[in-house]
Structure formats: C-alpha cells, structure tokens
C-alpha cells in the first residue's frame, strides 16, 4: 500500500463507433488499478457527440466489458448532465473567461493556424475582431485570462511525474460547441469531479488535454485527481494501433467466439511489456 485512499477510476467511451483493442486496454488498466488499490471502477458513457453518437452502442460496450471479465459501477451518461454543463459555462462567461467564435475549420486553417499537441491552435481571430453575429457561435476559453486568474499550476501523472500546466500547445480550446452546451473538455472535467474520480486513467493520446482539465479544475474549485496516461498499444511494426488499419472491433471478436478473458490476460502482458 502507498498510503493513498482507495482510487476511483473510470472508463469513459464515446458511443461513436465500436470498441477496439486500445479501448480494451484502457478499460483493463482502469479496472486493475482500482482493484489493486481496493477502490472503485466506473463506466461512464460519453454520449454527447451529437449526430455521431449511437446510444445502441452503449449496450455493446457493456457486453464487451463483461466479455473481458471486468466488473464496474455505471454512473450517469453525459446526455443526462447537459444542464450542469450549461450552468458551468455560464459561470465562466460571467467571469469573462470565454469568448464567442464563429470560425469554421476552413477559416481557421486559412488563417494560418499552427499545429499544436492536439490539433490546430486557434489563431484568435474572433478574439481580435469579434464573431460574425449572423452565425452560430462556439465559446472558447481565453487561456491567457484563465491562467492569469489561477496562476501557475501543476498536475501529477503516475508515469510522467509532476507536469507544469502549459496551454501553449492547445491554445484557446472550445468549451461550448456550436451544437452542444459543452465540449469534451468541459464535460469530462465536470463529470470526473461529479463522479468522485480520483485517478483519471486513459491512453497517452489524451495526455495534452489534461493541461486544460487541470486549468478548469482550478477555475471551478474542483478536487484535483491524479492521472495515469498509459502507453498505447502498437502493432508488430511499432505503429500505433488504429481502427483504420483494420484492428477488429471487440464486438466482432466476441461474436466470433473468442475468449475475452484470455484476450484481457494477453493485453495485461503487453501492457507490462510497454512498461506502463
Ligand atoms: N470519451 C473519450 C473517448 O472515448 C475519452 C474520455 C477520457 O477518457 O477522458 O475518446
Ligand atoms: Zn473564431
């Protein structure tokens, strides 16, 4: 034991497409860390991804997790929490920490946006010139103002250690989408706090967004969890596994009669070899 209270971890899939091996690994890591520390493992369906969200997939996800031999507690899906997100966004707007942006992706590209750690860095067009009042607006975090408000911050990752918050690679991220009262960043930060998550586990591909989430925790005065960004699975050639390259969905493997618990054991071994 390391003297820490039992961790609360979670697996938070978006029902936009079937789960793959990478998802299975994330779920297993979260599950096993909770179990090893005598804590709790939560499942949260992140179903606010607009038209791409397919609620029918959530049931498939539950079957996949069961097939892998995992047990979990399910907490409310994001679609039940839209009012909470809207209220939190309002509070930030009242503090002048958000600004409306009507840019399209094309306009952002055309404005010469540079590539950051998680996509293009917004070049600040609407902050300088104001949004186009005739078009629907998203709301972006004014990161300069936000950081001035909360001062220097750090966050703790189990593997990477103490990380100073640096929003330079992300820029003024969207917190309220044009079509939804939240973006991933806002929803996931509020949900992890509401669900009492103390150890945020997810793949290293979601490392950079944690800078934003830590900033939001400071702005809202939320409890600060630890993070555990696990290394991503790679194929034999060392390439990141991606569904595009034909890794079969868990549901397909399950329906083909493969042994899910055995697969989970194999993933645990691969994970050990990745060192994280
Ligand atoms: N819903 C996100 C996804 O499926 C993951 C959120 C998270 O783990 O923070 O990519
Ligand atoms: Zn804009």
CSV table of C-alpha atoms and ligand atoms in Angstrom, one decimal:
chain,number,residue,atom,x,y,z
A,1,UNK,CA,0.0,0.0,0.0
A,2,UNK,CA,1.2,3.5,-0.7
A,3,UNK,CA,-0.9,5.3,1.9
A,4,UNK,CA,-3.3,6.8,-0.6
A,5,UNK,CA,-7.0,6.4,-0.2
A,6,UNK,CA,-8.6,3.7,-2.5
A,7,UNK,CA,-8.7,5.1,-6.0
A,8,UNK,CA,-11.8,5.7,-8.0
A,9,UNK,CA,-11.0,5.2,-11.7
A,10,UNK,CA,-13.2,5.2,-14.8
A,11,UNK,CA,-13.6,4.1,-18.4
A,12,UNK,CA,-15.4,6.7,-20.4
A,13,UNK,CA,-16.0,5.5,-24.0
A,14,UNK,CA,-17.9,7.6,-26.6
A,15,UNK,CA,-20.5,5.5,-28.5
A,16,UNK,CA,-19.4,6.8,-31.9
A,17,UNK,CA,-18.1,3.5,-33.1
A,18,UNK,CA,-17.3,0.1,-31.7
A,19,UNK,CA,-14.6,-0.5,-29.1
A,20,UNK,CA,-11.2,-1.8,-30.2
A,21,UNK,CA,-8.1,-3.3,-28.5
A,22,UNK,CA,-6.9,0.2,-27.4
A,23,UNK,CA,-10.2,0.7,-25.6
A,24,UNK,CA,-10.0,-2.7,-24.0
A,25,UNK,CA,-6.6,-1.8,-22.7
A,26,UNK,CA,-7.8,1.5,-21.2
A,27,UNK,CA,-10.7,-0.3,-19.5
A,28,UNK,CA,-8.4,-3.0,-18.1
A,29,UNK,CA,-5.8,-0.6,-16.8
A,30,UNK,CA,-8.5,1.5,-15.1
A,31,UNK,CA,-10.2,-1.6,-13.7
A,32,UNK,CA,-7.0,-3.2,-12.4
A,33,UNK,CA,-5.7,0.0,-10.8
A,34,UNK,CA,-9.0,0.3,-8.9
A,35,UNK,CA,-8.9,-3.3,-7.9
A,36,UNK,CA,-5.3,-3.3,-6.8
A,37,UNK,CA,-5.9,-0.3,-4.5
A,38,UNK,CA,-9.2,-1.6,-3.2
A,39,UNK,CA,-11.1,1.2,-5.0
A,40,UNK,CA,-13.9,1.5,-7.5
A,41,UNK,CA,-14.1,1.3,-11.2
A,42,UNK,CA,-16.7,3.3,-13.0
A,43,UNK,CA,-18.2,3.2,-16.5
A,44,UNK,CA,-19.4,6.5,-18.0
A,45,UNK,CA,-20.9,6.7,-21.4
A,46,UNK,CA,-19.8,9.9,-23.1
A,47,UNK,CA,-22.8,10.2,-25.4
A,48,UNK,CA,-23.0,13.9,-26.3
A,49,UNK,CA,-21.1,13.7,-29.5
A,50,UNK,CA,-24.1,14.9,-31.4
A,51,UNK,CA,-25.2,13.1,-34.6
A,52,UNK,CA,-22.3,10.7,-34.4
A,53,UNK,CA,-23.5,9.3,-31.1
A,54,UNK,CA,-25.2,5.9,-31.3
A,55,UNK,CA,-26.9,5.1,-28.0
A,56,UNK,CA,-27.4,1.4,-29.1
A,57,UNK,CA,-23.6,1.0,-28.9
A,58,UNK,CA,-23.6,1.5,-25.2
A,59,UNK,CA,-25.1,-1.9,-24.7
A,60,UNK,CA,-22.5,-3.4,-26.9
A,61,UNK,CA,-19.9,-1.7,-24.8
A,62,UNK,CA,-21.3,-3.3,-21.6
A,63,UNK,CA,-21.3,-6.7,-23.3
A,64,UNK,CA,-17.7,-6.2,-24.4
A,65,UNK,CA,-16.5,-5.3,-20.8
A,66,UNK,CA,-18.4,-8.3,-19.4
A,67,UNK,CA,-16.7,-10.5,-22.0
A,68,UNK,CA,-13.3,-9.2,-20.9
A,69,UNK,CA,-14.1,-10.3,-17.4
A,70,UNK,CA,-14.5,-6.8,-15.9
A,71,UNK,CA,-16.9,-5.6,-13.3
A,72,UNK,CA,-17.9,-1.9,-12.9
A,73,UNK,CA,-20.3,0.6,-11.5
A,74,UNK,CA,-22.1,2.7,-14.1
A,75,UNK,CA,-22.6,6.4,-13.5
A,76,UNK,CA,-24.9,8.7,-15.4
A,77,UNK,CA,-24.2,9.3,-19.1
A,78,UNK,CA,-23.2,12.7,-20.3
A,79,UNK,CA,-26.6,13.3,-22.0
A,80,UNK,CA,-28.2,13.5,-18.6
A,81,UNK,CA,-25.9,16.3,-17.5
A,82,UNK,CA,-26.4,18.9,-20.1
A,83,UNK,CA,-27.9,21.4,-17.7
A,84,UNK,CA,-24.9,21.2,-15.4
A,85,UNK,CA,-22.5,21.9,-18.3
A,86,UNK,CA,-24.6,24.9,-19.4
A,87,UNK,CA,-24.5,26.3,-15.9
A,88,UNK,CA,-20.8,25.9,-15.6
A,89,UNK,CA,-20.2,27.5,-19.0
A,90,UNK,CA,-22.5,30.5,-17.9
A,91,UNK,CA,-20.3,31.0,-14.8
A,92,UNK,CA,-17.2,31.2,-16.9
A,93,UNK,CA,-18.9,33.6,-19.4
A,94,UNK,CA,-19.9,35.8,-16.5
A,95,UNK,CA,-16.2,36.0,-15.4
A,96,UNK,CA,-15.3,37.0,-19.0
A,97,UNK,CA,-13.2,33.9,-19.4
A,98,UNK,CA,-15.0,32.6,-22.6
A,99,UNK,CA,-15.4,34.4,-25.9
A,100,UNK,CA,-17.6,33.5,-28.8
A,101,UNK,CA,-16.1,32.2,-32.0
A,102,UNK,CA,-17.9,31.7,-35.3
A,103,UNK,CA,-14.9,30.5,-37.3
A,104,UNK,CA,-15.3,27.4,-39.4
A,105,UNK,CA,-12.5,24.8,-39.6
A,106,UNK,CA,-11.7,26.1,-43.1
A,107,UNK,CA,-11.4,29.7,-41.8
A,108,UNK,CA,-9.1,28.5,-39.0
A,109,UNK,CA,-6.8,26.7,-41.5
A,110,UNK,CA,-6.9,29.7,-43.9
A,111,UNK,CA,-5.8,32.0,-41.0
A,112,UNK,CA,-2.6,30.1,-40.8
A,113,UNK,CA,-3.2,28.2,-37.6
A,114,UNK,CA,-0.2,26.2,-36.4
A,115,UNK,CA,-0.4,22.5,-35.4
A,116,UNK,CA,-0.4,22.0,-31.7
A,117,UNK,CA,-0.3,19.0,-29.5
A,118,UNK,CA,-3.9,18.2,-30.1
A,119,UNK,CA,-4.9,19.6,-33.5
A,120,UNK,CA,-4.7,23.2,-34.7
A,121,UNK,CA,-4.1,26.0,-32.3
A,122,UNK,CA,-6.8,28.6,-32.7
A,123,UNK,CA,-5.2,31.8,-34.1
A,124,UNK,CA,-7.5,34.1,-32.0
A,125,UNK,CA,-9.4,35.7,-35.0
A,126,UNK,CA,-12.7,36.2,-33.1
A,127,UNK,CA,-10.9,37.4,-30.0
A,128,UNK,CA,-9.4,40.2,-32.0
A,129,UNK,CA,-12.2,41.1,-34.4
A,130,UNK,CA,-15.3,39.7,-32.7
A,131,UNK,CA,-17.5,36.9,-34.0
A,132,UNK,CA,-19.8,37.1,-37.0
A,133,UNK,CA,-23.2,37.8,-35.3
A,134,UNK,CA,-25.1,36.1,-38.2
A,135,UNK,CA,-23.6,32.7,-37.5
A,136,UNK,CA,-23.9,30.2,-34.6
A,137,UNK,CA,-21.0,30.6,-32.1
A,138,UNK,CA,-18.9,28.2,-30.1
A,139,UNK,CA,-17.3,29.5,-26.9
A,140,UNK,CA,-13.6,29.4,-26.4
A,141,UNK,CA,-11.5,29.6,-23.2
A,142,UNK,CA,-9.4,32.7,-23.1
A,143,UNK,CA,-6.4,30.8,-21.9
A,144,UNK,CA,-4.3,33.9,-21.2
A,145,UNK,CA,-7.0,35.3,-18.9
A,146,UNK,CA,-7.7,31.9,-17.3
A,147,UNK,CA,-4.0,31.4,-16.5
A,148,UNK,CA,-3.7,34.9,-15.1
A,149,UNK,CA,-6.7,34.0,-12.8
A,150,UNK,CA,-5.4,30.7,-11.5
A,151,UNK,CA,-1.6,31.3,-11.5
A,152,UNK,CA,0.9,28.6,-12.2
A,153,UNK,CA,-0.4,25.0,-11.8
A,154,UNK,CA,0.9,21.5,-12.0
A,155,UNK,CA,-0.7,18.1,-12.3
A,156,UNK,CA,0.6,14.6,-11.3
A,157,UNK,CA,0.8,11.7,-13.7
A,158,UNK,CA,1.6,8.3,-12.3
A,159,UNK,CA,4.1,7.7,-15.1
A,160,UNK,CA,5.3,11.1,-16.2
A,161,UNK,CA,5.5,12.7,-12.7
A,162,UNK,CA,4.8,16.3,-12.0
A,163,UNK,CA,3.8,18.3,-15.0
A,164,UNK,CA,3.6,22.1,-15.1
A,165,UNK,CA,0.4,23.3,-16.8
A,166,UNK,CA,1.3,24.6,-20.3
A,167,UNK,CA,-1.6,25.6,-22.6
A,168,UNK,CA,0.7,26.7,-25.3
A,169,UNK,CA,0.3,23.5,-27.3
A,170,UNK,CA,-3.5,23.8,-27.2
A,171,UNK,CA,-4.4,27.4,-27.3
A,172,UNK,CA,-8.0,28.7,-26.7
A,173,UNK,CA,-9.8,25.4,-26.8
A,174,UNK,CA,-13.6,25.2,-27.4
A,175,UNK,CA,-15.5,24.6,-24.2
A,176,UNK,CA,-19.0,25.1,-25.6
A,177,UNK,CA,-19.7,23.7,-29.0
A,178,UNK,CA,-21.9,25.3,-31.6
A,179,UNK,CA,-24.4,22.5,-31.3
A,180,UNK,CA,-24.0,21.5,-27.7
A,181,UNK,CA,-23.7,23.1,-24.3
A,182,UNK,CA,-20.2,21.6,-23.7
A,183,UNK,CA,-17.2,20.2,-25.4
A,184,UNK,CA,-15.3,17.1,-24.4
A,185,UNK,CA,-13.0,19.2,-22.1
A,186,UNK,CA,-15.8,20.8,-20.1
A,187,UNK,CA,-18.0,17.7,-19.8
A,188,UNK,CA,-15.2,15.3,-18.8
A,189,UNK,CA,-13.8,17.7,-16.2
A,190,UNK,CA,-17.2,18.3,-14.6
A,191,UNK,CA,-18.1,14.6,-14.8
A,192,UNK,CA,-14.9,13.3,-13.3
A,193,UNK,CA,-15.5,15.6,-10.3
A,194,UNK,CA,-19.2,14.7,-10.0
A,195,UNK,CA,-18.4,11.0,-10.1
A,196,UNK,CA,-15.6,11.4,-7.5
A,197,UNK,CA,-12.9,10.1,-9.8
A,198,UNK,CA,-9.5,10.4,-8.1
A,199,UNK,CA,-7.4,8.7,-10.7
A,200,UNK,CA,-8.1,9.6,-14.3
A,201,UNK,CA,-6.9,6.7,-16.5
A,202,UNK,CA,-6.7,6.9,-20.3
A,203,UNK,CA,-4.4,6.5,-23.2
A,204,UNK,CA,-1.3,8.7,-23.7
A,205,UNK,CA,-3.1,10.1,-26.8
A,206,UNK,CA,-5.2,12.1,-24.3
A,207,UNK,CA,-2.2,13.5,-22.4
A,208,UNK,CA,-2.2,17.0,-23.7
A,209,UNK,CA,-5.9,17.7,-22.8
A,210,UNK,CA,-5.1,17.2,-19.2
A,211,UNK,CA,-3.5,20.6,-19.1
A,212,UNK,CA,-6.9,22.1,-20.0
A,213,UNK,CA,-8.7,19.9,-17.5
A,214,UNK,CA,-6.4,20.9,-14.7
A,215,UNK,CA,-6.9,24.5,-15.5
A,216,UNK,CA,-10.7,24.1,-15.4
A,217,UNK,CA,-10.5,22.3,-12.1
A,218,UNK,CA,-8.7,25.4,-10.7
A,219,UNK,CA,-11.2,27.8,-12.2
A,220,UNK,CA,-14.2,25.8,-10.8
A,221,UNK,CA,-12.5,25.0,-7.5
A,222,UNK,CA,-12.9,21.2,-8.1
A,223,UNK,CA,-11.0,18.5,-6.4
A,224,UNK,CA,-7.8,17.6,-8.3
A,225,UNK,CA,-7.3,13.9,-9.2
A,226,UNK,CA,-4.1,12.2,-10.3
A,227,UNK,CA,-3.7,11.0,-13.8
A,228,UNK,CA,-2.4,7.8,-15.4
A,229,UNK,CA,-1.9,8.0,-19.1
A,230,UNK,CA,-0.9,4.6,-20.2
A,231,UNK,CA,1.2,3.8,-23.3
A,232,UNK,CA,-0.7,3.0,-26.4
A,233,UNK,CA,-0.7,-0.5,-28.0
A,234,UNK,CA,1.4,-0.8,-31.1
A,235,UNK,CA,1.4,-3.4,-33.8
A,236,UNK,CA,4.4,-5.5,-34.8
A,237,UNK,CA,5.9,-2.7,-36.7
A,238,UNK,CA,5.7,-0.3,-33.8
A,239,UNK,CA,2.8,1.7,-35.3
A,240,UNK,CA,0.0,2.9,-33.1
A,241,UNK,CA,-2.9,0.5,-33.4
A,242,UNK,CA,-5.7,2.3,-35.2
A,243,UNK,CA,-9.1,1.0,-36.3
A,244,UNK,CA,-8.3,2.4,-39.7
A,245,UNK,CA,-5.6,-0.2,-40.1
A,246,UNK,CA,-8.1,-3.0,-39.6
A,247,UNK,CA,-7.9,-4.0,-36.0
A,248,UNK,CA,-11.2,-5.9,-35.5
A,249,UNK,CA,-13.8,-4.5,-33.1
A,250,UNK,CA,-14.1,-6.2,-29.7
A,251,UNK,CA,-17.8,-7.0,-30.5
A,252,UNK,CA,-16.7,-8.8,-33.7
A,253,UNK,CA,-14.2,-10.9,-31.8
A,254,UNK,CA,-16.7,-11.6,-29.1
A,255,UNK,CA,-19.3,-12.7,-31.6
A,256,UNK,CA,-16.8,-14.9,-33.3
A,257,UNK,CA,-16.5,-16.9,-30.1
A,258,UNK,CA,-13.0,-15.7,-29.0
A,259,UNK,CA,-12.3,-16.0,-25.2
A,260,UNK,CA,-12.5,-12.4,-23.8
A,261,UNK,CA,-10.8,-13.2,-20.5
A,262,UNK,CA,-7.9,-14.7,-22.4
A,263,UNK,CA,-7.6,-11.6,-24.5
A,264,UNK,CA,-7.7,-9.5,-21.4
A,265,UNK,CA,-4.8,-11.5,-20.0
A,266,UNK,CA,-2.8,-11.0,-23.2
A,267,UNK,CA,-3.4,-7.3,-23.1
A,268,UNK,CA,-2.2,-7.2,-19.5
A,269,UNK,CA,1.0,-8.9,-20.6
A,270,UNK,CA,1.5,-6.5,-23.5
A,271,UNK,CA,0.8,-3.6,-21.2
A,272,UNK,CA,3.5,-4.9,-18.8
A,273,UNK,CA,6.0,-5.0,-21.6
A,274,UNK,CA,5.1,-1.4,-22.6
A,275,UNK,CA,6.3,-0.6,-19.1
A,276,UNK,CA,3.2,1.3,-18.0
B,1,LIG,N1,-14.7,9.8,-24.3
B,1,LIG,C1,-13.4,9.9,-24.7
B,1,LIG,C2,-13.0,8.9,-25.8
B,1,LIG,O1,-13.7,7.9,-26.0
B,1,LIG,C3,-12.4,9.5,-23.6
B,1,LIG,C4,-12.5,10.4,-22.4
B,1,LIG,C5,-11.4,10.3,-21.4
B,1,LIG,O2,-11.0,9.2,-21.1
B,1,LIG,O3,-11.1,11.3,-20.8
B,1,LIG,O4,-12.1,9.2,-26.5
B,2,LIG,ZN1,-13.4,32.4,-34.5
